[in-house]
Every structure is written in C-alpha cells, then in structure tokens.
PDB file of C-alpha atoms in Angstrom:
ATOM      1  CA  MET A 278      47.008 104.313 169.361  1.00  0.00           C
ATOM      2  CA  SER A 279      44.859 106.282 166.921  1.00  0.00           C
ATOM      3  CA  ILE A 280      43.907 109.882 167.702  1.00  0.00           C
ATOM      4  CA  GLY A 281      40.209 109.070 168.093  1.00  0.00           C
ATOM      5  CA  TYR A 282      40.764 106.020 170.267  1.00  0.00           C
ATOM      6  CA  ALA A 283      43.304 107.847 172.488  1.00  0.00           C
ATOM      7  CA  LEU A 284      40.859 110.710 172.926  1.00  0.00           C
ATOM      8  CA  LEU A 285      38.027 108.315 173.779  1.00  0.00           C
ATOM      9  CA  VAL A 286      40.136 106.392 176.304  1.00  0.00           C
ATOM     10  CA  ALA A 287      41.380 109.626 177.940  1.00  0.00           C
ATOM     11  CA  CYS A 288      37.811 110.930 178.228  1.00  0.00           C
ATOM     12  CA  VAL A 289      36.547 107.642 179.688  1.00  0.00           C
ATOM     13  CA  ILE A 290      39.393 107.543 182.229  1.00  0.00           C
ATOM     14  CA  CYS A 291      38.642 111.097 183.386  1.00  0.00           C
ATOM     15  CA  ALA A 292      34.879 110.509 183.443  1.00  0.00           C
ATOM     16  CA  LEU A 293      35.332 107.403 185.593  1.00  0.00           C
ATOM     17  CA  ALA A 294      37.694 109.275 187.930  1.00  0.00           C
ATOM     18  CA  ALA A 295      35.207 112.162 188.230  1.00  0.00           C
ATOM     19  CA  ALA A 296      32.382 109.700 188.952  1.00  0.00           C
ATOM     20  CA  LEU A 297      34.517 108.005 191.611  1.00  0.00           C
ATOM     21  CA  GLU A 298      35.337 111.412 193.091  1.00  0.00           C
ATOM     22  CA  GLY A 299      31.635 112.266 193.307  1.00  0.00           C
ATOM     23  CA  ALA A 300      30.776 108.894 194.844  1.00  0.00           C
ATOM     24  CA  CYS A 301      33.543 109.275 197.418  1.00  0.00           C
ATOM     25  CA  ALA A 302      32.438 112.805 198.327  1.00  0.00           C
ATOM     26  CA  GLY A 303      28.835 111.813 198.926  1.00  0.00           C
ATOM     27  CA  SER A 304      25.875 114.147 199.147  1.00  0.00           C
ATOM     28  CA  ASN A 305      26.794 116.427 202.051  1.00  0.00           C
ATOM     29  CA  VAL A 306      29.597 118.433 200.436  1.00  0.00           C
ATOM     30  CA  LYS A 307      27.850 121.820 200.695  1.00  0.00           C
ATOM     31  CA  SER A 308      26.783 121.368 204.312  1.00  0.00           C
ATOM     32  CA  PHE A 309      30.243 120.197 205.355  1.00  0.00           C
ATOM     33  CA  PHE A 310      31.891 123.126 203.552  1.00  0.00           C
ATOM     34  CA  ALA A 311      29.462 125.479 205.293  1.00  0.00           C
ATOM     35  CA  SER A 312      30.530 124.099 208.687  1.00  0.00           C
ATOM     36  CA  LEU A 313      34.216 124.884 208.169  1.00  0.00           C
ATOM     37  CA  LYS A 314      36.357 127.937 208.832  1.00  0.00           C
ATOM     38  CA  PHE A 315      38.481 129.015 205.876  1.00  0.00           C
ATOM     39  CA  PRO A 316      41.501 131.261 205.423  1.00  0.00           C
ATOM     40  CA  ALA A 317      40.818 134.676 203.891  1.00  0.00           C
ATOM     41  CA  TYR A 318      42.363 133.581 200.580  1.00  0.00           C
ATOM     42  CA  SER A 319      40.036 130.599 200.226  1.00  0.00           C
ATOM     43  CA  ALA A 320      38.007 130.159 197.061  1.00  0.00           C
ATOM     44  CA  PRO A 321      34.229 129.716 197.376  1.00  0.00           C
ATOM     45  CA  LEU A 322      32.736 126.303 196.626  1.00  0.00           C
ATOM     46  CA  TRP A 323      31.667 127.258 193.091  1.00  0.00           C
ATOM     47  CA  VAL A 324      35.291 128.131 192.246  1.00  0.00           C
ATOM     48  CA  TRP A 325      36.375 124.691 193.475  1.00  0.00           C
ATOM     49  CA  THR A 326      33.954 123.243 190.925  1.00  0.00           C
ATOM     50  CA  ILE A 327      35.704 125.196 188.162  1.00  0.00           C
ATOM     51  CA  ILE A 328      39.112 124.096 189.506  1.00  0.00           C
ATOM     52  CA  GLY A 329      37.882 120.491 189.386  1.00  0.00           C
ATOM     53  CA  GLY A 330      36.786 120.918 185.778  1.00  0.00           C
ATOM     54  CA  ILE A 331      40.163 122.382 184.812  1.00  0.00           C
ATOM     55  CA  TYR A 332      41.862 119.528 186.690  1.00  0.00           C
ATOM     56  CA  TYR A 333      40.045 116.934 184.594  1.00  0.00           C
ATOM     57  CA  LEU A 334      40.640 118.834 181.342  1.00  0.00           C
ATOM     58  CA  THR A 335      44.352 118.992 182.189  1.00  0.00           C
ATOM     59  CA  PHE A 336      44.608 115.320 183.099  1.00  0.00           C
ATOM     60  CA  GLY A 337      42.479 114.358 180.106  1.00  0.00           C
ATOM     61  CA  PHE A 338      44.872 116.229 177.811  1.00  0.00           C
ATOM     62  CA  VAL A 339      47.948 114.753 179.507  1.00  0.00           C
ATOM     63  CA  THR A 340      46.450 111.249 179.347  1.00  0.00           C
ATOM     64  CA  TYR A 341      45.596 111.714 175.672  1.00  0.00           C
ATOM     65  CA  ARG A 342      49.150 112.840 174.915  1.00  0.00           C
ATOM     66  CA  ILE A 343      50.609 109.862 176.809  1.00  0.00           C
ATOM     67  CA  LEU A 344      48.326 107.394 175.039  1.00  0.00           C
ATOM     68  CA  ARG A 345      49.449 108.714 171.652  1.00  0.00           C
ATOM     69  CA  LEU A 346      53.079 107.824 172.400  1.00  0.00           C
ATOM     70  CA  GLU A 347      54.853 104.619 171.476  1.00  0.00           C
ATOM     71  CA  SER A 348      54.689 102.064 174.272  1.00  0.00           C
ATOM     72  CA  THR A 349      57.817 102.224 176.447  1.00  0.00           C
ATOM     73  CA  PRO A 350      58.504 101.596 180.129  1.00  0.00           C
ATOM     74  CA  LEU A 351      58.605 105.370 180.722  1.00  0.00           C
ATOM     75  CA  ARG A 352      55.251 105.813 179.002  1.00  0.00           C
ATOM     76  CA  SER A 353      53.817 103.021 181.163  1.00  0.00           C
ATOM     77  CA  ALA A 354      55.213 104.704 184.283  1.00  0.00           C
ATOM     78  CA  ALA A 355      53.682 108.051 183.297  1.00  0.00           C
ATOM     79  CA  LEU A 356      50.319 106.443 182.581  1.00  0.00           C
ATOM     80  CA  ALA A 357      50.439 104.543 185.886  1.00  0.00           C
ATOM     81  CA  LEU A 358      51.208 107.816 187.716  1.00  0.00           C
ATOM     82  CA  VAL A 359      48.263 109.543 186.048  1.00  0.00           C
ATOM     83  CA  LEU A 360      45.903 106.707 186.978  1.00  0.00           C
ATOM     84  CA  PHE A 361      47.229 106.588 190.524  1.00  0.00           C
ATOM     85  CA  MET A 362      46.884 110.358 190.903  1.00  0.00           C
ATOM     86  CA  LEU A 363      43.316 110.382 189.563  1.00  0.00           C
ATOM     87  CA  ILE A 364      42.278 107.554 191.881  1.00  0.00           C
ATOM     88  CA  ALA A 365      44.067 109.068 194.896  1.00  0.00           C
ATOM     89  CA  ASN A 366      42.400 112.419 194.218  1.00  0.00           C
ATOM     90  CA  ALA A 367      38.999 110.752 194.109  1.00  0.00           C
ATOM     91  CA  LEU A 368      39.623 108.723 197.264  1.00  0.00           C
ATOM     92  CA  SER A 369      40.837 111.830 199.108  1.00  0.00           C
ATOM     93  CA  ASN A 370      37.261 113.092 198.847  1.00  0.00           C
ATOM     94  CA  TYR A 371      36.218 110.158 200.985  1.00  0.00           C
ATOM     95  CA  VAL A 372      38.699 111.297 203.652  1.00  0.00           C
ATOM     96  CA  ILE A 373      37.545 114.914 203.463  1.00  0.00           C
ATOM     97  CA  PHE A 374      33.786 114.625 203.081  1.00  0.00           C
ATOM     98  CA  ARG A 375      32.854 111.250 204.544  1.00  0.00           C
ATOM     99  CA  LEU A 376      35.460 110.775 207.264  1.00  0.00           C
ATOM    100  CA  ARG A 377      35.699 114.556 207.727  1.00  0.00           C
ATOM    101  CA  ASP A 378      39.336 114.132 208.616  1.00  0.00           C
ATOM    102  CA  LEU A 379      41.074 117.367 207.696  1.00  0.00           C
ATOM    103  CA  TRP A 380      44.406 116.240 209.138  1.00  0.00           C
ATOM    104  CA  ARG A 381      44.646 113.149 206.942  1.00  0.00           C
ATOM    105  CA  SER A 382      43.339 115.162 204.031  1.00  0.00           C
ATOM    106  CA  PHE A 383      46.187 117.627 204.520  1.00  0.00           C
ATOM    107  CA  LEU A 384      48.699 114.766 204.721  1.00  0.00           C
ATOM    108  CA  ILE A 385      47.423 113.295 201.459  1.00  0.00           C
ATOM    109  CA  GLY A 386      47.658 116.712 199.828  1.00  0.00           C
ATOM    110  CA  ALA A 387      51.145 117.275 201.226  1.00  0.00           C
ATOM    111  CA  LEU A 388      52.395 113.943 199.832  1.00  0.00           C
ATOM    112  CA  ALA A 389      50.804 114.394 196.416  1.00  0.00           C
ATOM    113  CA  PRO A 390      53.542 116.728 195.087  1.00  0.00           C
ATOM    114  CA  ILE A 391      55.933 113.750 195.162  1.00  0.00           C
ATOM    115  CA  PHE A 392      53.789 112.059 192.515  1.00  0.00           C
ATOM    116  CA  ASP A 393      53.226 115.369 190.708  1.00  0.00           C
ATOM    117  CA  ALA A 394      56.989 115.822 190.388  1.00  0.00           C
ATOM    118  CA  GLY A 395      57.438 112.223 189.237  1.00  0.00           C
ATOM    119  CA  LEU A 396      54.841 112.690 186.519  1.00  0.00           C
ATOM    120  CA  PHE A 397      56.402 115.989 185.442  1.00  0.00           C
ATOM    121  CA  VAL A 398      59.854 114.377 185.170  1.00  0.00           C
ATOM    122  CA  CYS A 399      58.405 111.555 183.063  1.00  0.00           C
ATOM    123  CA  LEU A 400      56.538 113.997 180.835  1.00  0.00           C
ATOM    124  CA  ILE A 401      59.586 116.203 180.268  1.00  0.00           C
ATOM    125  CA  GLN A 402      61.275 113.142 178.794  1.00  0.00           C
ATOM    126  CA  LEU A 403      58.230 111.898 176.892  1.00  0.00           C
ATOM    127  CA  ASP A 404      56.218 114.894 175.713  1.00  0.00           C
ATOM    128  CA  VAL A 405      57.195 118.479 176.478  1.00  0.00           C
ATOM    129  CA  ILE A 406      53.743 119.784 175.484  1.00  0.00           C
ATOM    130  CA  ALA A 407      52.069 117.520 178.049  1.00  0.00           C
ATOM    131  CA  ALA A 408      54.659 118.553 180.646  1.00  0.00           C
ATOM    132  CA  TRP A 409      53.960 122.249 180.080  1.00  0.00           C
ATOM    133  CA  ALA A 410      50.219 121.585 180.216  1.00  0.00           C
ATOM    134  CA  LEU A 411      50.766 120.223 183.730  1.00  0.00           C
ATOM    135  CA  VAL A 412      52.553 123.388 184.967  1.00  0.00           C
ATOM    136  CA  PRO A 413      49.395 125.350 185.968  1.00  0.00           C
ATOM    137  CA  TYR A 414      48.302 122.320 188.006  1.00  0.00           C
ATOM    138  CA  LEU A 415      51.719 122.182 189.686  1.00  0.00           C
ATOM    139  CA  ILE A 416      51.449 125.871 190.576  1.00  0.00           C
ATOM    140  CA  TYR A 417      47.915 125.305 191.881  1.00  0.00           C
ATOM    141  CA  ARG A 418      49.225 122.406 193.991  1.00  0.00           C
ATOM    142  CA  VAL A 419      51.343 124.852 196.031  1.00  0.00           C
ATOM    143  CA  TYR A 420      48.158 126.777 196.833  1.00  0.00           C
ATOM    144  CA  GLY A 421      46.251 123.539 197.481  1.00  0.00           C
ATOM    145  CA  VAL A 422      48.754 122.244 200.033  1.00  0.00           C
ATOM    146  CA  TRP A 423      48.936 125.583 201.835  1.00  0.00           C
ATOM    147  CA  TRP A 424      45.136 125.872 201.777  1.00  0.00           C
ATOM    148  CA  GLY A 425      44.708 122.333 203.153  1.00  0.00           C
ATOM    149  CA  TYR A 426      47.121 123.081 205.983  1.00  0.00           C
ATOM    150  CA  LYS A 427      45.337 126.298 206.924  1.00  0.00           C
ATOM    151  CA  VAL A 428      41.891 124.682 206.777  1.00  0.00           C
ATOM    152  CA  TRP A 429      43.088 121.925 209.087  1.00  0.00           C
ATOM    153  CA  LYS A 430      44.677 124.437 211.500  1.00  0.00           C
ATOM    154  CA  LEU A 431      41.566 126.649 211.575  1.00  0.00           C
ATOM    155  CA  ASN A 432      39.262 123.708 212.244  1.00  0.00           C
ATOM    156  CA  HIS A 433      41.275 121.168 214.242  1.00  0.00           C
ATOM    157  CA  ALA A 434      40.289 122.534 217.653  1.00  0.00           C
ATOM    158  CA  SER A 435      36.604 121.970 216.929  1.00  0.00           C
ATOM    159  CA  ARG A 436      37.038 118.482 215.448  1.00  0.00           C
ATOM    160  CA  SER A 437      38.721 115.561 217.113  1.00  0.00           C
ATOM    161  CA  ARG A 438      41.701 114.283 215.156  1.00  0.00           C
ATOM    162  CA  PRO A 439      43.946 111.461 216.268  1.00  0.00           C
ATOM    163  CA  PHE A 440      47.169 113.113 215.087  1.00  0.00           C
ATOM    164  CA  THR A 441      46.617 116.793 215.831  1.00  0.00           C
ATOM    165  CA  THR A 442      49.401 118.881 217.237  1.00  0.00           C
ATOM    166  CA  SER A 443      49.158 122.295 218.821  1.00  0.00           C
TER     167      SER A 443
END
C-alpha cells in the first residue's frame, strides 16, 4: 500500500473509532465523572482527553506501519487486533458512561492486556518500530487497570452492581 493511502486509511480508521467512542460515551461524561470518587493518583478529566489523543496518535501510527507491510497472515492478525482493540475501547465507553457499570468496565480493562500483549507479539515479529511505539501505551495500561479497579472499589458501595464483592 502506498505511503499516502496507508496514512489516509490509518487516519480514517482512528477517526471512525474516535467518533464511535464519542457516540458510545454520550453527552453526560462530565456530570458522571463529577459524581464519582477517585483515587488520589487519578488524572483530571482534561488529562484523560490528552491521554485519548495520544492513544489515537499511537494507534494511528501503528495502523499506518501495519498497512505499509506486505500482506501476510501475521499482518492480517495484527490489523484485526488493532481494529478489535479500537472498537472494544469505544464500546467500553458505553459500559462506563451509559450503563454506568464500573465493575464491568474494570473487567473489560483487566482483560484488554491479553489483546495488548497479542498485538505487541505480532508487532515484534512484523515491525519493531511499531512495537516500540506501543510500549508507552502498554505501560499506561498498567495504570489504567489499577485505576479502573480503584474507581470501582471506591464507588461500588454507592452504585448497585450485579457482580460486586466486598
């Protein structure tokens, strides 16, 4: 795939994923965030916006690098993982902001590193530059899972959840 076409496709994929994420979140993000208790190490909402931007830049770059590669089954697997991860990330906003289910949101976040690791393993074999570009996201993911757990624990007593444990 040509450089320009790969860049265009990567940008369109990320733009569509960001639009889906926004649609899934809905319009009450700020008010829902304001209603929650957060751990002391929690980032404010405006920082989450920056994190989201960096997320899409990272996945746009990784997608671009994958699209530039010769078509192989491993390339197809890596591209499928990227698409799955972008869609799952967007749909998780529905769980968080529309269903307001912090337990299921934590579970989704806790399972995501399985796919993160799978993508990293594919990228190491396909494109080391793309793999290294994913490393800051992988480090962030550790924070994200821990943060999601703590947010659920701090708020589960005040919100009914079908699978809560004490």
